[in-house]
Tab-separated table of C-alpha atoms in Angstrom:
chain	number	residue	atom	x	y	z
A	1	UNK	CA	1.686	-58.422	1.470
A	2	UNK	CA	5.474	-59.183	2.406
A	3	UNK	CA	6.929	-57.800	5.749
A	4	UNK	CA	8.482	-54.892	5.871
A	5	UNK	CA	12.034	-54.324	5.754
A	6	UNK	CA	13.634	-52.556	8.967
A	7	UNK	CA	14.620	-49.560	6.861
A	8	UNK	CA	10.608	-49.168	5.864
A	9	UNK	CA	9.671	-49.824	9.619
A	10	UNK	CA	12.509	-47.124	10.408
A	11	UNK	CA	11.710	-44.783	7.822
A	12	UNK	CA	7.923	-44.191	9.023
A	13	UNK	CA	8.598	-45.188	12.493
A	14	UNK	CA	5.825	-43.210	14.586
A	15	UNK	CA	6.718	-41.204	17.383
A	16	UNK	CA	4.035	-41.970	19.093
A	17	UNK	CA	5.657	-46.004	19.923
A	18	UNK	CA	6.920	-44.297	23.444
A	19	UNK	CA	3.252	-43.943	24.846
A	20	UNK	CA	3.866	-47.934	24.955
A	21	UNK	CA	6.636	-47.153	27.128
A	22	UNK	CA	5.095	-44.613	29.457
A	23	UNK	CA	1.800	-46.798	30.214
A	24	UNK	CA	4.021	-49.648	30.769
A	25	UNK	CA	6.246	-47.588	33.565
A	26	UNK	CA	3.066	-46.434	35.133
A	27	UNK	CA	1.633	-49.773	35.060
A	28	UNK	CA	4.749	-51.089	36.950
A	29	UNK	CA	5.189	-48.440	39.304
A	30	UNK	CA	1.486	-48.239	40.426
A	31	UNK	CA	1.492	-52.402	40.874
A	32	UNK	CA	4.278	-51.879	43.370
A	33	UNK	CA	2.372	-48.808	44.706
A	34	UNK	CA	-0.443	-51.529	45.745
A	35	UNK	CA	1.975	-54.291	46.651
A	36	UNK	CA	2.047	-52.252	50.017
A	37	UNK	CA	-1.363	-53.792	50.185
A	38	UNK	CA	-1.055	-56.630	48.388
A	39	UNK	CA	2.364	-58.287	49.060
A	40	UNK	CA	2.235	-60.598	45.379
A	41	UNK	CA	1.898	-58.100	43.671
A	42	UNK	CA	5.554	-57.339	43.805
A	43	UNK	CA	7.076	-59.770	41.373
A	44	UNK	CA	4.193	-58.940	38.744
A	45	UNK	CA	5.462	-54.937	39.083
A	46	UNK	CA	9.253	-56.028	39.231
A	47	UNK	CA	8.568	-58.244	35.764
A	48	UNK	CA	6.971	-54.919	34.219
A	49	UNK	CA	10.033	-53.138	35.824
A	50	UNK	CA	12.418	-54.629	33.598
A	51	UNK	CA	10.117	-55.576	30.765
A	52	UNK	CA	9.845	-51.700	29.878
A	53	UNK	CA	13.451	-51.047	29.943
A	54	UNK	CA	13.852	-53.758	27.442
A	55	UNK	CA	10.724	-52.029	25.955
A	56	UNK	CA	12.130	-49.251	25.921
A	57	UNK	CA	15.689	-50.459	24.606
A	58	UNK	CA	13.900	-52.141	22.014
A	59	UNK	CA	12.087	-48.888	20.016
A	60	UNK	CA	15.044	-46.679	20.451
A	61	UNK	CA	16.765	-48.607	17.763
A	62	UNK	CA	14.285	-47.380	14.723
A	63	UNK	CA	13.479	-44.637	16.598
A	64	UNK	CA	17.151	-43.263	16.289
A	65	UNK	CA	17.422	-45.086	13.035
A	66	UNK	CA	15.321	-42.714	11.543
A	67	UNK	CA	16.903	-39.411	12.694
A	68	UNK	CA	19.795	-40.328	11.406
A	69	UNK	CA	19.066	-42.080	7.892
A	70	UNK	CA	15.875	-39.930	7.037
A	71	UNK	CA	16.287	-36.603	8.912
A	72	UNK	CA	13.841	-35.317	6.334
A	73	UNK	CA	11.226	-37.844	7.263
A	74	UNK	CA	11.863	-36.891	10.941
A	75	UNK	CA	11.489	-33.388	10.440
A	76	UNK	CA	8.654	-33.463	8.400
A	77	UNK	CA	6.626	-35.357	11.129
A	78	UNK	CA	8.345	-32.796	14.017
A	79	UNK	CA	6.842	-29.902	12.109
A	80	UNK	CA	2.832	-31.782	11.733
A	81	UNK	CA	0.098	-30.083	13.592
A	82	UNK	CA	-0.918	-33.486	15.580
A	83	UNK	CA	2.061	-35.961	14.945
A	84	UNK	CA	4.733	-33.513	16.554
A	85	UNK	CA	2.690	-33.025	19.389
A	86	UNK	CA	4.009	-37.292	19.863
A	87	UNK	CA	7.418	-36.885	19.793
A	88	UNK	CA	8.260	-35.944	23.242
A	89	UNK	CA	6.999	-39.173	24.446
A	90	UNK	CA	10.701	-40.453	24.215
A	91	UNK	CA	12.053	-37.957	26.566
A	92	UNK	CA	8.670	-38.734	28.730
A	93	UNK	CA	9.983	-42.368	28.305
A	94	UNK	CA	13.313	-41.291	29.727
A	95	UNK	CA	12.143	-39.903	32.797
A	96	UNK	CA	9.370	-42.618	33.593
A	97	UNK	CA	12.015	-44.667	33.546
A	98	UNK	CA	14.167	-42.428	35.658
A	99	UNK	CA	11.509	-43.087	37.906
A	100	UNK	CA	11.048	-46.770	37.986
A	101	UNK	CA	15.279	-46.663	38.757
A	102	UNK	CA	14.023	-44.691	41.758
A	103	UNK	CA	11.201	-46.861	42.658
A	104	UNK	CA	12.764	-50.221	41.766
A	105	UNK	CA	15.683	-50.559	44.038
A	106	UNK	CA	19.192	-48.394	45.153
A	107	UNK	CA	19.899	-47.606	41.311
A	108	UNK	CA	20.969	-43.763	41.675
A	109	UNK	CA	23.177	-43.455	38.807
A	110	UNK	CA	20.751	-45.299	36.622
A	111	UNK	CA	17.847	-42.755	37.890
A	112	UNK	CA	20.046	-39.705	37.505
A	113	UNK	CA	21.450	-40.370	33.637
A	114	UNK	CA	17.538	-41.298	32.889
A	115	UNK	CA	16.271	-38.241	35.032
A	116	UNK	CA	18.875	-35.409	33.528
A	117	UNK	CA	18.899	-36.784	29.454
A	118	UNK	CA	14.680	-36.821	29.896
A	119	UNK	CA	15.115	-33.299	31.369
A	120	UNK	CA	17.594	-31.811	28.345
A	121	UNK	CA	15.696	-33.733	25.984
A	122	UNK	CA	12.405	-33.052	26.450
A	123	UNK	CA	13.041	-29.343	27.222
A	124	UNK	CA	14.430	-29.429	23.694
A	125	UNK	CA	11.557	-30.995	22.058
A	126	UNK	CA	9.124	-28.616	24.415
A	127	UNK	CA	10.360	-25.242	22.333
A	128	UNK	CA	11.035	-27.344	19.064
A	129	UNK	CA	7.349	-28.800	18.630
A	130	UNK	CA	5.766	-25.512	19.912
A	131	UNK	CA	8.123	-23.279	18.134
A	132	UNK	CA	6.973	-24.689	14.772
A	133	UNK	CA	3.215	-24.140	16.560
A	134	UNK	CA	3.356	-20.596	17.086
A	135	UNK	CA	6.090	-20.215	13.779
A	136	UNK	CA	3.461	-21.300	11.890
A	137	UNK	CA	-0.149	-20.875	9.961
A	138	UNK	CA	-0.932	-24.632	9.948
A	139	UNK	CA	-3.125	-25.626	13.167
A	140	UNK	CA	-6.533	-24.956	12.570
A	141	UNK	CA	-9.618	-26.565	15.624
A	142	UNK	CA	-9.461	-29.976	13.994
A	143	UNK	CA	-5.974	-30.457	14.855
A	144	UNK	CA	-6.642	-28.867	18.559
A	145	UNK	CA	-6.984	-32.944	20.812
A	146	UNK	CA	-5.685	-33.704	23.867
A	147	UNK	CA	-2.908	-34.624	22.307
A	148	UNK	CA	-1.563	-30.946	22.613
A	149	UNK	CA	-1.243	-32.057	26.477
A	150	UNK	CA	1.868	-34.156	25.630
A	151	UNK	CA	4.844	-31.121	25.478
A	152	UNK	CA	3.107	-29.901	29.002
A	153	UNK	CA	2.946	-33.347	30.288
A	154	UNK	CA	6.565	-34.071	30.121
A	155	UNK	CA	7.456	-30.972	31.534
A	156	UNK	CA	5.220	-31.779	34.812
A	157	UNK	CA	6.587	-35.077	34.749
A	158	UNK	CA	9.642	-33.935	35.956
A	159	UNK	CA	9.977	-33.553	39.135
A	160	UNK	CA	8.324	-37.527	39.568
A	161	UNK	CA	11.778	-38.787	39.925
A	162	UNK	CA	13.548	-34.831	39.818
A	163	UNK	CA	12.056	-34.382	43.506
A	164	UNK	CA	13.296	-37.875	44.622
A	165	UNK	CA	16.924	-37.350	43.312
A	166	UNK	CA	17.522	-33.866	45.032
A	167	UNK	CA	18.593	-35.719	47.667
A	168	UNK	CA	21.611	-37.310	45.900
A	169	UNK	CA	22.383	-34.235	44.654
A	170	UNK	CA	24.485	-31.250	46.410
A	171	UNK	CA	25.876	-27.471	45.741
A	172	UNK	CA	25.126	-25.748	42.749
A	173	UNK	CA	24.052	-29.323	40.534
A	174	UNK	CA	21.175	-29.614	43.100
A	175	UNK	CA	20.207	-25.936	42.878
A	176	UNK	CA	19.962	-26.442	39.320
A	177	UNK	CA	18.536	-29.158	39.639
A	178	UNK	CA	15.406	-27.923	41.813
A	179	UNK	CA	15.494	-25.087	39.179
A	180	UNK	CA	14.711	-27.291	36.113
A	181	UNK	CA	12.163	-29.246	38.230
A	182	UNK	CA	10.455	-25.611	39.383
A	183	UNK	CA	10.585	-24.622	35.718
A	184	UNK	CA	9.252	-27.844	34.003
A	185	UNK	CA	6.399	-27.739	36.680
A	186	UNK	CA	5.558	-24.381	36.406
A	187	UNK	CA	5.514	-24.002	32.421
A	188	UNK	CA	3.517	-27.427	32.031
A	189	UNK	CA	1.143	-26.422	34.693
A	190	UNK	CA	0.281	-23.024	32.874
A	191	UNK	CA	0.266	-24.459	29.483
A	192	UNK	CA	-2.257	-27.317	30.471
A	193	UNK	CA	-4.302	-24.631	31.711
A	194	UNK	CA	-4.667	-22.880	28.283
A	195	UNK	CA	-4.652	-25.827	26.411
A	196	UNK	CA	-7.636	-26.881	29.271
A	197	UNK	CA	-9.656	-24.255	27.538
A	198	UNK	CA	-8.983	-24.610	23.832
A	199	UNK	CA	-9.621	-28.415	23.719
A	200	UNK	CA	-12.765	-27.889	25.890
A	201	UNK	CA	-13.786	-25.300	23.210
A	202	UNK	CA	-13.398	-27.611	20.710
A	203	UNK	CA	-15.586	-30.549	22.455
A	204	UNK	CA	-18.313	-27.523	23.188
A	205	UNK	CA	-18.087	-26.038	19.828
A	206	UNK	CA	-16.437	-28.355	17.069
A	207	UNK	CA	-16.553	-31.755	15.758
A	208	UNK	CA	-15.344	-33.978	18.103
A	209	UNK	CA	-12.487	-36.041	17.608
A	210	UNK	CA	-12.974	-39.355	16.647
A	211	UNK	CA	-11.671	-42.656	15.251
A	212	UNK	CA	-8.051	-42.969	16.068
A	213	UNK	CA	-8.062	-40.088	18.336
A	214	UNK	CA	-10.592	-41.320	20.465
A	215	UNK	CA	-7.934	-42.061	23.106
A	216	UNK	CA	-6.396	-39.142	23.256
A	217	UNK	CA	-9.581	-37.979	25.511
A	218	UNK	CA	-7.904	-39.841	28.343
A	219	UNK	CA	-4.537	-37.641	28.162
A	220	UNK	CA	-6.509	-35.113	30.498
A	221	UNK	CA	-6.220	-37.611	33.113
A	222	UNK	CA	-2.160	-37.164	32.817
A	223	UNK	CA	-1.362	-33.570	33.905
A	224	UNK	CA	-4.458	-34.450	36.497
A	225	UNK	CA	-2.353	-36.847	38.014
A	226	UNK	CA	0.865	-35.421	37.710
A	227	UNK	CA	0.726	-31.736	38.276
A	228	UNK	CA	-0.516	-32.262	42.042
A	229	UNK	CA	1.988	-35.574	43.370
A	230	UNK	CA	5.106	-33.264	41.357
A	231	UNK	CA	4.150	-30.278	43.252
A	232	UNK	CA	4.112	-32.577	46.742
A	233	UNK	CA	7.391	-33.764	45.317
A	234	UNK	CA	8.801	-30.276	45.310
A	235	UNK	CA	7.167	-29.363	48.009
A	236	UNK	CA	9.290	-31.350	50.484
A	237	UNK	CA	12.186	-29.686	49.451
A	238	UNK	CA	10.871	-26.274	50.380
A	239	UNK	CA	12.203	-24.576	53.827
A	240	UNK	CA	7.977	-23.460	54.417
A	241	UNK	CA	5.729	-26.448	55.719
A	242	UNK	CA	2.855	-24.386	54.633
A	243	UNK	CA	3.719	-25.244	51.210
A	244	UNK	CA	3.195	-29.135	51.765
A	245	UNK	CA	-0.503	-28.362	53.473
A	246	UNK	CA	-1.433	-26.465	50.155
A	247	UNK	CA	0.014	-29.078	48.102
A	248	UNK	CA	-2.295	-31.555	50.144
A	249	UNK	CA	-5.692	-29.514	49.289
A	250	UNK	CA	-4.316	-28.816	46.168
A	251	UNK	CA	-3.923	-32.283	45.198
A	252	UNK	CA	-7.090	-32.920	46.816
A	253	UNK	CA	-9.248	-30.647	44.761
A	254	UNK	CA	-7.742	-31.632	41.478
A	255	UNK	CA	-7.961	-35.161	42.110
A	256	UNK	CA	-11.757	-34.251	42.411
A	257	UNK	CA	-11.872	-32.810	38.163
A	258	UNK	CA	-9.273	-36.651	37.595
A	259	UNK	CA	-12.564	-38.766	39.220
A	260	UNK	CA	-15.132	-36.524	37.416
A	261	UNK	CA	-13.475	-37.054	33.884
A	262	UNK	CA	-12.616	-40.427	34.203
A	263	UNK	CA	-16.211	-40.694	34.236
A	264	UNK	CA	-16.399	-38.619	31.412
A	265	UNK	CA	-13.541	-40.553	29.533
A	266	UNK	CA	-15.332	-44.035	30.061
A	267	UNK	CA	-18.848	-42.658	28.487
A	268	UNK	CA	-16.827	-40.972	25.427
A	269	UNK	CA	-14.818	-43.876	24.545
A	270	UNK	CA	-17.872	-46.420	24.899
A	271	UNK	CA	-19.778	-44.303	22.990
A	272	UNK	CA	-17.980	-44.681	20.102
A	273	UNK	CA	-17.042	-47.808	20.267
A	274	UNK	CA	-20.563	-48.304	20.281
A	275	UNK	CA	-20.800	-46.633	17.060
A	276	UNK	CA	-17.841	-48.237	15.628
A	277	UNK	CA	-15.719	-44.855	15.663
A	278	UNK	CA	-12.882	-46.655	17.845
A	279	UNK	CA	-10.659	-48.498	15.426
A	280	UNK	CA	-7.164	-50.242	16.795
A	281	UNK	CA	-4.112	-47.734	16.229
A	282	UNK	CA	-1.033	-46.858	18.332
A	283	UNK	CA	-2.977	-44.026	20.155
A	284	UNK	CA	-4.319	-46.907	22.040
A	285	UNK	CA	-1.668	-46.591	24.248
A	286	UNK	CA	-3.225	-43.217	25.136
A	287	UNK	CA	-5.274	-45.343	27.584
A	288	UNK	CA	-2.697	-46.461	29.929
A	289	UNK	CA	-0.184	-43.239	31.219
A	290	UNK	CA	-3.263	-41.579	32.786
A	291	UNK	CA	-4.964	-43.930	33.984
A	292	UNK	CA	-1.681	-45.181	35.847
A	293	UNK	CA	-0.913	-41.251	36.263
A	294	UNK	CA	-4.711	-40.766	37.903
A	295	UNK	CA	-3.772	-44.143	40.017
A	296	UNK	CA	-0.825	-43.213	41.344
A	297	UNK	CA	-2.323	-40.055	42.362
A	298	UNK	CA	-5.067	-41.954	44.316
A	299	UNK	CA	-2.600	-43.897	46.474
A	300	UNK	CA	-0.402	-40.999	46.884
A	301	UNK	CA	-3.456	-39.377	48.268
A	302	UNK	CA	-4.717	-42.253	50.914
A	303	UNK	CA	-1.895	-42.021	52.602
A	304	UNK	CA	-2.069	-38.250	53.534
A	305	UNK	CA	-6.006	-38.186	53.957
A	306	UNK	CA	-6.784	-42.130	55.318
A	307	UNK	CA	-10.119	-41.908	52.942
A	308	UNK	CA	-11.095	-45.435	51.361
A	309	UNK	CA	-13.408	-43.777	49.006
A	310	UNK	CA	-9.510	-42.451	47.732
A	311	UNK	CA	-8.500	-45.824	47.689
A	312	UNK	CA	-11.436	-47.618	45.921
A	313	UNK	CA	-11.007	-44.825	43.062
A	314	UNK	CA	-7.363	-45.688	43.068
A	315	UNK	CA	-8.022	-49.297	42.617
A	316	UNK	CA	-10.400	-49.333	40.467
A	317	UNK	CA	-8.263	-47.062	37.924
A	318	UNK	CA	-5.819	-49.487	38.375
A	319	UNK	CA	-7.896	-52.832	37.503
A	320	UNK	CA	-8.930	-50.334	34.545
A	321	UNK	CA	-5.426	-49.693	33.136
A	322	UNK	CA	-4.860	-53.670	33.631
A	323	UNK	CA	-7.544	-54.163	30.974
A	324	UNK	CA	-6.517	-51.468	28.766
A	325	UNK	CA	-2.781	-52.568	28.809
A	326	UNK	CA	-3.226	-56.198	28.810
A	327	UNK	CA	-5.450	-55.333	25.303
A	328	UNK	CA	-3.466	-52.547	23.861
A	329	UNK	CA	-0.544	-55.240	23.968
A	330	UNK	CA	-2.220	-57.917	22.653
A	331	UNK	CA	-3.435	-55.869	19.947
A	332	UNK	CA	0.246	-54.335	19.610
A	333	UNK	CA	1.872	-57.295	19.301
A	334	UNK	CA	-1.097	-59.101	16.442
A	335	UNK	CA	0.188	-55.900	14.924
A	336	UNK	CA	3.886	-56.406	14.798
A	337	UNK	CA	3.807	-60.092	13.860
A	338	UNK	CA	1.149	-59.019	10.767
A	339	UNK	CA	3.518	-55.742	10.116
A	340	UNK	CA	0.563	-54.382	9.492
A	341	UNK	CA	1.147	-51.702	12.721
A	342	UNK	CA	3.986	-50.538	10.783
A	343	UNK	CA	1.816	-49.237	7.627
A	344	UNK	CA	1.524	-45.157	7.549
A	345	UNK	CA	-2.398	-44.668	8.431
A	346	UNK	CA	-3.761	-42.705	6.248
């Protein structure tokens, strides 16, 4: 079997490549997270840094490659019950790395032209992917995975680096700004809340999802980990201190449902890997922006409450999204020198 050409790789290009993108930003950002315990680790999360903007550099080129030479292709996938639901991962890429700029050094502008294209974008792919949801009569339960999170995920993601950045900002671009931020929180909050219930209804009362999908079981673990340290974000920025204690307990109590279904998440996943239902695909990458989301979340939370049972947990997601990136990349990259990674799966 001969390589593809770029214009094959472009023309079926997955969405879903930016997950690669998003665990990688995580990774890096909870590293340097630690190195406040850990001094070495800073070079390690500073090599990730810049590795996933060169990532990220690197997969815009088909990515954009195929909006513009087969719109139809591109549209076709946008309007799929289960591959649409991958497409905002670029604008999720966008504002993780709007908030690595943040993390990794004075780089304002960087963070802000990141931060505010992630924002427009992904509020355009929000109402475009759901639009042709609720337009249409094509989702039935099977299609109903944690992949649904995604849309709602982005939107929480937000104020990670929005909150941050508010303080660069002044007059009416801030107010807008704290707007958008309020607005992405609150919609992704709500929708994760329904979608909460129809994906557990499907684990209670359909088939579950397996094979390929197997991963997406982890995306719980990203609004979990989001939805509470974007809401402390905000929360700083409110003229009420009373806000920032219920943020605190807030966080606190969801945390609690992240450590119970990472639990959950580990038995599913070895489970059926144990019954061979875990084959290698690009939803591997599902793996790594919760766990990193769920890990961040833990050291966020140590340093308000002082509890090392919050820290262990933290750690110990961390050493897990190590494993799961270090072999999600090796298997990536067997993939892209074979070109096999680049075949449509059936």
């Amino acid at each position: 079997m001969s390589y593809p050409s770029f214009s094959s790789i472009s023309r079926s290009f997955a969405p879903g490549w930016f997950a690669a993108v998003m665990g990688t930003g995580v990774l890096s950002m909870s590293t340097l997270a630690l190195s406040a315990w850990w001094p070495p680790l800073v070079g390690p999360a500073e090599v990730l840094h810049w590795f996933n903007v060169f990532l990220f550099a690197l997969l815009a080129v088909p990515w954009q490659t195929r909006w513009l030479r087969f719109p139809q292709a591109a549209m076709q996938t946008l309007q799929h019950p289960v591959q649409a639901n991958f497409y905002p991962t670029f604008s999720i890429a966008l504002l993780v790395l709007a908030a690595q700029w943040v993390q990794f050094g004075p780089y304002v502008g960087a963070a802000l032209f990141f931060w505010w294209a992630g924002v427009i974008l992904h509020f355009v792919f929000s109402f475009a992917v759901l639009f042709f949801m609720f337009r249409g009569e094509h989702v039935a339960l099977d299609h109903v995975t944690p992949a649904k999170f995604i849309p709602a995920v982005g939107l929480v993601v937000m104020p990670l680096a929005g909150g941050p950045l508010l303080v660069h900002m002044d007059g009416a671009l801030r107010e807008w700004a704290l707007t958008a931020n309020i607005v992405g929180l609150g919609a992704g909050s709500m929708m994760y809340l329904g979608l909460l219930g129809l994906t557990l209804q499907r684990k209670y009362l359909h088939k579950p999802a397996q094979g390929i999908l197997t991963p997406t079981v982890w995306i719980h673990l990203a609004p979990i980990g989001v939805i509470p340290v974007s809401f402390m974000n905000l929360a700083e920025h409110f003229p009420f201190p009373v806000v920032r204690e219920i943020a605190a307990v807030l966080m606190a109590l969801v945390w609690g449902f992240g450590v119970w279904w990472l639990v959950m998440a580990s038995l599913l996943t070895w489970s059926a890997k144990a019954a061979g239902q875990l084959p290698f695909a690009l939803s591997w990458w599902g793996f790594t922006f919760p766990l990193g989301a769920f890990a961040v979340e833990s050291l966020r939370l140590y340093k308000i409450f002082g509890w090392s049972s919050m820290l262990v947990i933290g750690v110990l997601a961390w050493l897990m999204l190590c494993g799961f990136w270090s072999l999600t990349l090796w298997r990536t990259v067997r993939g892209v020198m074979s070109g096999a990674i680049f075949q449509p799966h059936p």
